[in-house]
XYZ file of C-alpha atoms in Angstrom:
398
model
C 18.432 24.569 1.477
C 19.034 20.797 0.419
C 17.998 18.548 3.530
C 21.547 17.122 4.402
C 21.661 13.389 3.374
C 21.995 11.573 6.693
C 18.738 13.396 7.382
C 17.190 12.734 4.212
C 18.240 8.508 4.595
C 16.579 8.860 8.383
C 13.321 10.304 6.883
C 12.845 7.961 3.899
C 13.471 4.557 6.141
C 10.674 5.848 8.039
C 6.873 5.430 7.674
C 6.057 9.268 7.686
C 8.018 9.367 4.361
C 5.653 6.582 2.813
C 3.135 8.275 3.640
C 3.842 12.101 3.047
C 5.599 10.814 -0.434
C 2.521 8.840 -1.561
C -0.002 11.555 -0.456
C 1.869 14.130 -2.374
C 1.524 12.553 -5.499
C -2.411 12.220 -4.622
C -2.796 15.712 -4.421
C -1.080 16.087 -7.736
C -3.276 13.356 -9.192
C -6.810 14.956 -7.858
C -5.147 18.185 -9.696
C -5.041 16.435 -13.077
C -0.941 16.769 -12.924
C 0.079 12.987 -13.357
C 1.508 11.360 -16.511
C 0.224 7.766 -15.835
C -2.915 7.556 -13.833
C -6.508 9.998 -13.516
C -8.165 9.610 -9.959
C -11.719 9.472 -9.574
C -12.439 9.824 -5.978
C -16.143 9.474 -7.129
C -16.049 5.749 -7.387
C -14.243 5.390 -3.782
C -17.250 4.610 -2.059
C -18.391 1.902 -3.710
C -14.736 0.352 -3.469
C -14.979 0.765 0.341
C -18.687 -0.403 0.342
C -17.172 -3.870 -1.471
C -14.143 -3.930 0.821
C -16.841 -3.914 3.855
C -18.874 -6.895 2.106
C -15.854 -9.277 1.863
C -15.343 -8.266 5.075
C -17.729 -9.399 6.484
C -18.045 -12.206 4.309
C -14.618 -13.674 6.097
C -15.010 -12.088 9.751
C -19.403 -12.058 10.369
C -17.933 -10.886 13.938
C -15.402 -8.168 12.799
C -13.006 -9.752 14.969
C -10.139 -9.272 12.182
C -7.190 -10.178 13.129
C -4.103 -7.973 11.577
C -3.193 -8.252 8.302
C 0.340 -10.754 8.364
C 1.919 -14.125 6.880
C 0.585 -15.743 9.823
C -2.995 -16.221 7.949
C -1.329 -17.694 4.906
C 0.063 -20.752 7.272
C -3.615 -21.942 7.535
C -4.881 -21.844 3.742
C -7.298 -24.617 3.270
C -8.244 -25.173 6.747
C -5.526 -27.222 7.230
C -4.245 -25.971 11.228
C -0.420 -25.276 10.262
C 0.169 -22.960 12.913
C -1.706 -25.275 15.622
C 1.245 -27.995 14.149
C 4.366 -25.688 14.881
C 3.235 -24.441 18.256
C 2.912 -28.290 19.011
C 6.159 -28.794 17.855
C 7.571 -25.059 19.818
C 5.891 -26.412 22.482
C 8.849 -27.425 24.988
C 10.659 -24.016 24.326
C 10.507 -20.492 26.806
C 8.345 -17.943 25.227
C 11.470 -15.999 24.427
C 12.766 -19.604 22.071
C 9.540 -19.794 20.662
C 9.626 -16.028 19.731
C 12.816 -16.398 18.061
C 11.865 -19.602 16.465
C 8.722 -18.003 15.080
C 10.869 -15.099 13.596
C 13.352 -17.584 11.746
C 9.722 -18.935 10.243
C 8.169 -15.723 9.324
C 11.333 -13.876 8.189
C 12.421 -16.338 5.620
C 8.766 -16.731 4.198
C 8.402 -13.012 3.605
C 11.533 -12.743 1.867
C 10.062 -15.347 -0.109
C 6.690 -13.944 -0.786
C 7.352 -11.743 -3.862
C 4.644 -12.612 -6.363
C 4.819 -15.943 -8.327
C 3.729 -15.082 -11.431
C 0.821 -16.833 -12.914
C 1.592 -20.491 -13.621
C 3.294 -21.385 -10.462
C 1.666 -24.086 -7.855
C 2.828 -26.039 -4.975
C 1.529 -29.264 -4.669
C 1.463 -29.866 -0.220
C 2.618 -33.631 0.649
C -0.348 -35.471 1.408
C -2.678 -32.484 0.635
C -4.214 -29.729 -1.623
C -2.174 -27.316 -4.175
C -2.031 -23.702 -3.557
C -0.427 -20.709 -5.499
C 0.608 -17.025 -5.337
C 0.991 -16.161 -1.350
C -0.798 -19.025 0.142
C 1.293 -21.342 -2.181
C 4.154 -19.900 -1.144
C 3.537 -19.280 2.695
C 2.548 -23.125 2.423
C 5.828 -24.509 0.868
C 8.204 -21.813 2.724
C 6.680 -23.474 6.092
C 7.386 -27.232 4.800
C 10.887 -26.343 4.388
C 11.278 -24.340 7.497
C 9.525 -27.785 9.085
C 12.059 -29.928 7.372
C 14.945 -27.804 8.273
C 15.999 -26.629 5.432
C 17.198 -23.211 6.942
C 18.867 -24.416 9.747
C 23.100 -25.880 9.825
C 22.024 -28.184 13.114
C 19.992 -31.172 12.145
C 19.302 -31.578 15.963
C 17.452 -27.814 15.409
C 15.785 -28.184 12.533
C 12.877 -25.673 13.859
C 15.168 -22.764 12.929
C 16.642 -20.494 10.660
C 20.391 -19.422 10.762
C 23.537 -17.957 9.096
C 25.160 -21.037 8.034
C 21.979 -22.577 7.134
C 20.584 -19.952 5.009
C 24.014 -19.023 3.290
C 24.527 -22.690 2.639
C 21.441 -22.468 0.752
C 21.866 -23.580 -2.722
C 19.382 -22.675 -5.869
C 18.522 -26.366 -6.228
C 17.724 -26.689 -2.920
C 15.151 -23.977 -3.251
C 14.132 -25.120 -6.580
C 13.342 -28.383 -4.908
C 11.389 -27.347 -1.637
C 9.279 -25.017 -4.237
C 8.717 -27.607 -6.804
C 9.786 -25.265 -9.352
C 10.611 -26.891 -12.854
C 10.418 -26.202 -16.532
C 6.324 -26.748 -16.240
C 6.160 -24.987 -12.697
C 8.410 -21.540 -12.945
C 8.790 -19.216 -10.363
C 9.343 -15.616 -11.021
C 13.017 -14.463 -9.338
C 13.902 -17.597 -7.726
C 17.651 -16.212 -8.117
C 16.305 -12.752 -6.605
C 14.807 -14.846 -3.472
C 17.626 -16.920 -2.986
C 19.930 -13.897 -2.981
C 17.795 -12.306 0.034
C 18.190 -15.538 1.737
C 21.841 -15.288 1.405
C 22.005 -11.716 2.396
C 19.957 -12.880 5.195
C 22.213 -15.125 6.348
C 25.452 -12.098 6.027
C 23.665 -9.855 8.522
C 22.564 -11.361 11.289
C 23.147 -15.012 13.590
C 19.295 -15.847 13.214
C 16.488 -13.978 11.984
C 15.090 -14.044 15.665
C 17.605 -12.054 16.285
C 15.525 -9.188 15.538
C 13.893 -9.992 18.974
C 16.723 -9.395 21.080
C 17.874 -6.181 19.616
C 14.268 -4.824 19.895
C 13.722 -6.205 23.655
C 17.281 -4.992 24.575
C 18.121 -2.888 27.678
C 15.054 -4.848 29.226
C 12.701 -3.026 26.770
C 9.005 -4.202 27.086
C 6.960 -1.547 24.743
C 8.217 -1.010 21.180
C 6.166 1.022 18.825
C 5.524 0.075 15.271
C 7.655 2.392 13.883
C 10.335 1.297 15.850
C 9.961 -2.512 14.630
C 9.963 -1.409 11.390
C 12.937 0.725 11.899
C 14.769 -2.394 13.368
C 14.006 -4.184 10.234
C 15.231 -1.747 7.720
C 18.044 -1.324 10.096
C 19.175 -4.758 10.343
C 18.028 -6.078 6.734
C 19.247 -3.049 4.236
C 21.972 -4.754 3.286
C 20.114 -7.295 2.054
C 18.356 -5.875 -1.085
C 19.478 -5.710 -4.303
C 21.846 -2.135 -4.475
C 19.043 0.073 -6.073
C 19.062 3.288 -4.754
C 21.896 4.210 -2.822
C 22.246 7.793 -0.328
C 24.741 8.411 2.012
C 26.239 5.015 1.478
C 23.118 3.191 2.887
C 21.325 1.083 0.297
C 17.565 2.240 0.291
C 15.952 -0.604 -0.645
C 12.033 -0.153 -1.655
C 12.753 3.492 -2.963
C 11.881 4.893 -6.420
C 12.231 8.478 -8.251
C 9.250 10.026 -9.769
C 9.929 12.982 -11.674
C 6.349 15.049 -10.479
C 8.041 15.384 -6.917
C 11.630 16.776 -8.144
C 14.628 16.309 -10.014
C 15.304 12.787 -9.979
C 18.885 13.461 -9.208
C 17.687 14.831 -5.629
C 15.978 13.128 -2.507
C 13.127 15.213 -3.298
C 11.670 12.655 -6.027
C 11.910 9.692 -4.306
C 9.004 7.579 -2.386
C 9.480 5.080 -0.363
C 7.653 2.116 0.128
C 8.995 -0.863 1.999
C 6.697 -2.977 1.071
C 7.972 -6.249 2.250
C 9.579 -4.553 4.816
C 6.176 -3.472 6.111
C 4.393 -6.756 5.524
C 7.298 -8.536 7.666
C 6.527 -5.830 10.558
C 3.239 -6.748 10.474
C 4.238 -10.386 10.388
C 6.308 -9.685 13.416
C 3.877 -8.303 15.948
C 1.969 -11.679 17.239
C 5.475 -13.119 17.833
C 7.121 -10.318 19.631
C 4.167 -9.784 22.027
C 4.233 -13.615 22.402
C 7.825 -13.241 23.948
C 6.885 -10.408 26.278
C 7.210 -7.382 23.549
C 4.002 -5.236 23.973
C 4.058 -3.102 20.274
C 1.959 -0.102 19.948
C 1.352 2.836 17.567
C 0.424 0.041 14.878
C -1.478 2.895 12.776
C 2.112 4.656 11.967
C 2.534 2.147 9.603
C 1.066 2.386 5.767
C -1.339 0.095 3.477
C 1.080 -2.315 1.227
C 1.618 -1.072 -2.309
C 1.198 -4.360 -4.002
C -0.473 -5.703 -7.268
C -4.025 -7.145 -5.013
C -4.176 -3.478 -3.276
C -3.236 -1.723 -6.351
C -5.232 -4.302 -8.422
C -8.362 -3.057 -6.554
C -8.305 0.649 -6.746
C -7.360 -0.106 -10.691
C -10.397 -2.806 -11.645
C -12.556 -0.232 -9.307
C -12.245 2.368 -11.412
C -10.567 4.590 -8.692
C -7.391 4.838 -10.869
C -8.234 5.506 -14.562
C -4.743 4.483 -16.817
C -4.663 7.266 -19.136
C -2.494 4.948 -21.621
C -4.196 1.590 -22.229
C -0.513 -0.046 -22.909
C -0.846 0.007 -19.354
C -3.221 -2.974 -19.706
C -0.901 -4.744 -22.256
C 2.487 -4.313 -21.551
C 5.085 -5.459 -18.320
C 7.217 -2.919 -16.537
C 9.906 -2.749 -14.366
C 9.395 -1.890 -10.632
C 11.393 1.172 -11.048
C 9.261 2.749 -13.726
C 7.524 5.443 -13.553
C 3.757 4.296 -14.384
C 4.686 1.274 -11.705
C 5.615 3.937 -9.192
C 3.038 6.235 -9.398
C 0.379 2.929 -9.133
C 2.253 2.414 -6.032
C 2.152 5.621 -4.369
C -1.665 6.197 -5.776
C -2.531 2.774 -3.972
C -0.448 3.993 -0.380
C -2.426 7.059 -0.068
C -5.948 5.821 -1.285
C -5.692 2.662 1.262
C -5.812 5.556 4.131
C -8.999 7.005 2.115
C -10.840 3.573 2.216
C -9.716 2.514 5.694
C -11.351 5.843 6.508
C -14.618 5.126 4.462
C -14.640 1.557 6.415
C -14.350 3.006 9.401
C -17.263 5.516 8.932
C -19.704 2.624 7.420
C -18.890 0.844 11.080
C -18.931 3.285 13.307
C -15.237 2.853 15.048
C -12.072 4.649 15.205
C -9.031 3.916 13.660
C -7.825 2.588 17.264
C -10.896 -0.025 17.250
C -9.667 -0.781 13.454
C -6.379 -0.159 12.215
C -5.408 0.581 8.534
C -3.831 -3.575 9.358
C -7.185 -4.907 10.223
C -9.226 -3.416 6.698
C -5.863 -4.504 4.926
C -6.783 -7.956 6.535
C -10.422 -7.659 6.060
C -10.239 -6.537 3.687
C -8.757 -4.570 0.563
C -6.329 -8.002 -0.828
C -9.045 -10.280 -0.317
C -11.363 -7.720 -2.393
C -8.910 -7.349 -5.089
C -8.115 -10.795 -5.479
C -11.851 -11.503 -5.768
C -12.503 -8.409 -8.056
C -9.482 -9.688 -10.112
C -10.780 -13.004 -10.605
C -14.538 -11.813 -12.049
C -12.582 -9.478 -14.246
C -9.581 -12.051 -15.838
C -9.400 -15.911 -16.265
C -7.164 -17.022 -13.311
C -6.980 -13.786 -11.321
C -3.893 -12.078 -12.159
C -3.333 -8.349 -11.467
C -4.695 -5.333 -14.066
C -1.278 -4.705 -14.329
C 1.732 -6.400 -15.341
C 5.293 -6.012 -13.229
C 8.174 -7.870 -14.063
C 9.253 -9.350 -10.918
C 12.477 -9.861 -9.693
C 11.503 -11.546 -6.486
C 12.487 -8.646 -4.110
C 8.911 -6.223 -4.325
C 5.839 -7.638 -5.109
């Protein structure tokens, strides 16, 4: 019998889904039965061995902290974060909490890949590009106020502000022009702007989760929140039960692509604002647990790693030459592959070290880690880095 589609919506916005989804179409790829992509589980361990080495490389201590924007704030050395808690400083830990969530909420909505040209140039200091270049130039404007209505509150993000965003606004506080493009500047500024439709603040999100006088959340039930409360906001892809999906995709190997069955879900910035959210929340007073519910990030570094590893073998080399859509198939499948192998090298980190997942959660080797490793692998493989792979972003999933 057809799972009823109210129960089908409350599965997929959940991170079992990602995770059953993307290890079905794992077993179907160690079978031989995928269109786009052959597995070779045999070159795994060397993938986690070189995961382990950056590792170390970055954290000699393996005190890894887990894997969030947060990081990004710091590129260069330069002690961002140390500047806004100075500036939070005079706020309760429940202001600062909320503060931090305007912060972090805009600059993941803004963190969908660049493309290859773009670089912010930092007032009085270095230029950075991709995340870091974004993370750095979303936290300027944040700083300047840009997302807040009330000059007297500039440290702060709300509805007004962000729906009285304009494009050249963002074009400015990005530095984008003719010679510096950014991929889906429309499709960011739309999220802002859908931002600003569903809810007062983005630090918001803390009082509905520490409502009742909650003081434990779980993971899942961050994430939850934030599919919850920002659905609306993405562009109207996939729609079931009248609720707007989001980070979903068909792929024909699991079913009929007219039926839940086929699609995976992946929630990729979703996830990576979850993440984001954790050191704030338990700043306030939130205590999260259960952080290993949660799933590795389908993204082009991730993805990018298992591909130039030799884990996931194209079996069409246009693959290598042409740009797709997030929606298609071969993009999906890469995707999924990359969700289910990220538990498989999480596990073969683990096992080199000796610890448990508790001692080192799937966000700590993320962190560690697996982007770090496929941006370095990327960069001894291609002039400038960029990704095996080619999507054509429209600022809302990679």
């Amino acid at each position: 019998m057809p799972e009823a589609p109210a129960a089908a919506v409350s599965y997929l916005l959940g991170p079992r889904a990602i995770r059953e989804r993307c290890r079905a179409l794992l077993e179907l790829g160690l079978e031989g039965r995928l269109e786009h992509f052959r597995v070779d589980m045999a070159r795994l361990p060397a993938v986690a061995d070189y995961v382990l080495e950056v590792t170390r490389e970055a954290y000699p201590t393996l005190d890894i902290p887990v894997h969030s924007r947060w990081g990004h704030f710091d590129v260069g050395g330069i002690r961002r974060n140390a500047e806004l808690e100075a500036r939070l400083a005079p706020l309760p830990p429940a202001g600062r909490a909320r503060a931090k969530l305007d912060l972090v909420v805009t600059s993941v909505l803004l963190d969908a890949g660049s493309g290859p040209t773009w670089k912010y140039q930092e007032p009085g200091g270095g230029t950075y590009a991709r995340s870091e270049g974004l993370a750095v130039a979303s936290f300027r404007m944040f700083l300047a106020g840009a997302f807040s209505s009330d000059p007297s509150q500039p440290l702060r993000a709300d509805a007004e502000g962000l729906r009285g965003l304009s494009l050249e606004s963002l074009a400015e506080g990005f530095q984008v022009t003719e010679d510096n493009p950014l991929a889906g500047l429309e499709g960011r500024l739309e999220l802002l702007h859908g931002l600003g439709r569903v809810l007062p603040r983005p630090g918001t999100l803390f009082d509905l989760l520490a409502a009742h006088g909650r003081r434990v959340v779980t993971a899942a039930q961050v994430l939850g929140q934030v599919l919850q409360s920002l659905g609306p906001i993405w562009p109207g892809r996939i729609t079931l039960d009248g609720m707007n999906l989001g980070d979903v995709w068909p792929h024909s190997a699991l079913g009929a692509l007219d039926h839940s069955d086929s699609l995976v879900p992946f929630h990729k910035l979703s996830q990576w604002l979850t993440y984001s959210l954790l050191e704030p929340l338990e700043e306030g007073g939130l205590q999260v647990t259960g952080l290993e519910e949660l799933t590795g990030l389908p993204e082009y570094r991730n993805g990018g790693l298992l591909v130039d590893g030799g884990v996931l073998v194209p079996r069409d080399e246009r693959l290598f030459t042409d740009a797709y859509k997030p929606g298609s198939e071969p993009i999906v499948e890469w995707r999924a592959l990359t969700v289910a192998l990220l538990d498989e090298v999480g596990q073969h980190v683990r096992e080199r070290l000796g610890m448990t997942a508790e001692q080192l959660p799937l966000a700590k080797v993320l962190q560690g880690g697996t982007w770090s490793a496929g941006r370095k692998l990327a960069a001894q493989k291609r002039p400038g880095g960029p990704p095996p792979i080619r999507i054509e972003s429209d600022g809302t999933v990679f």
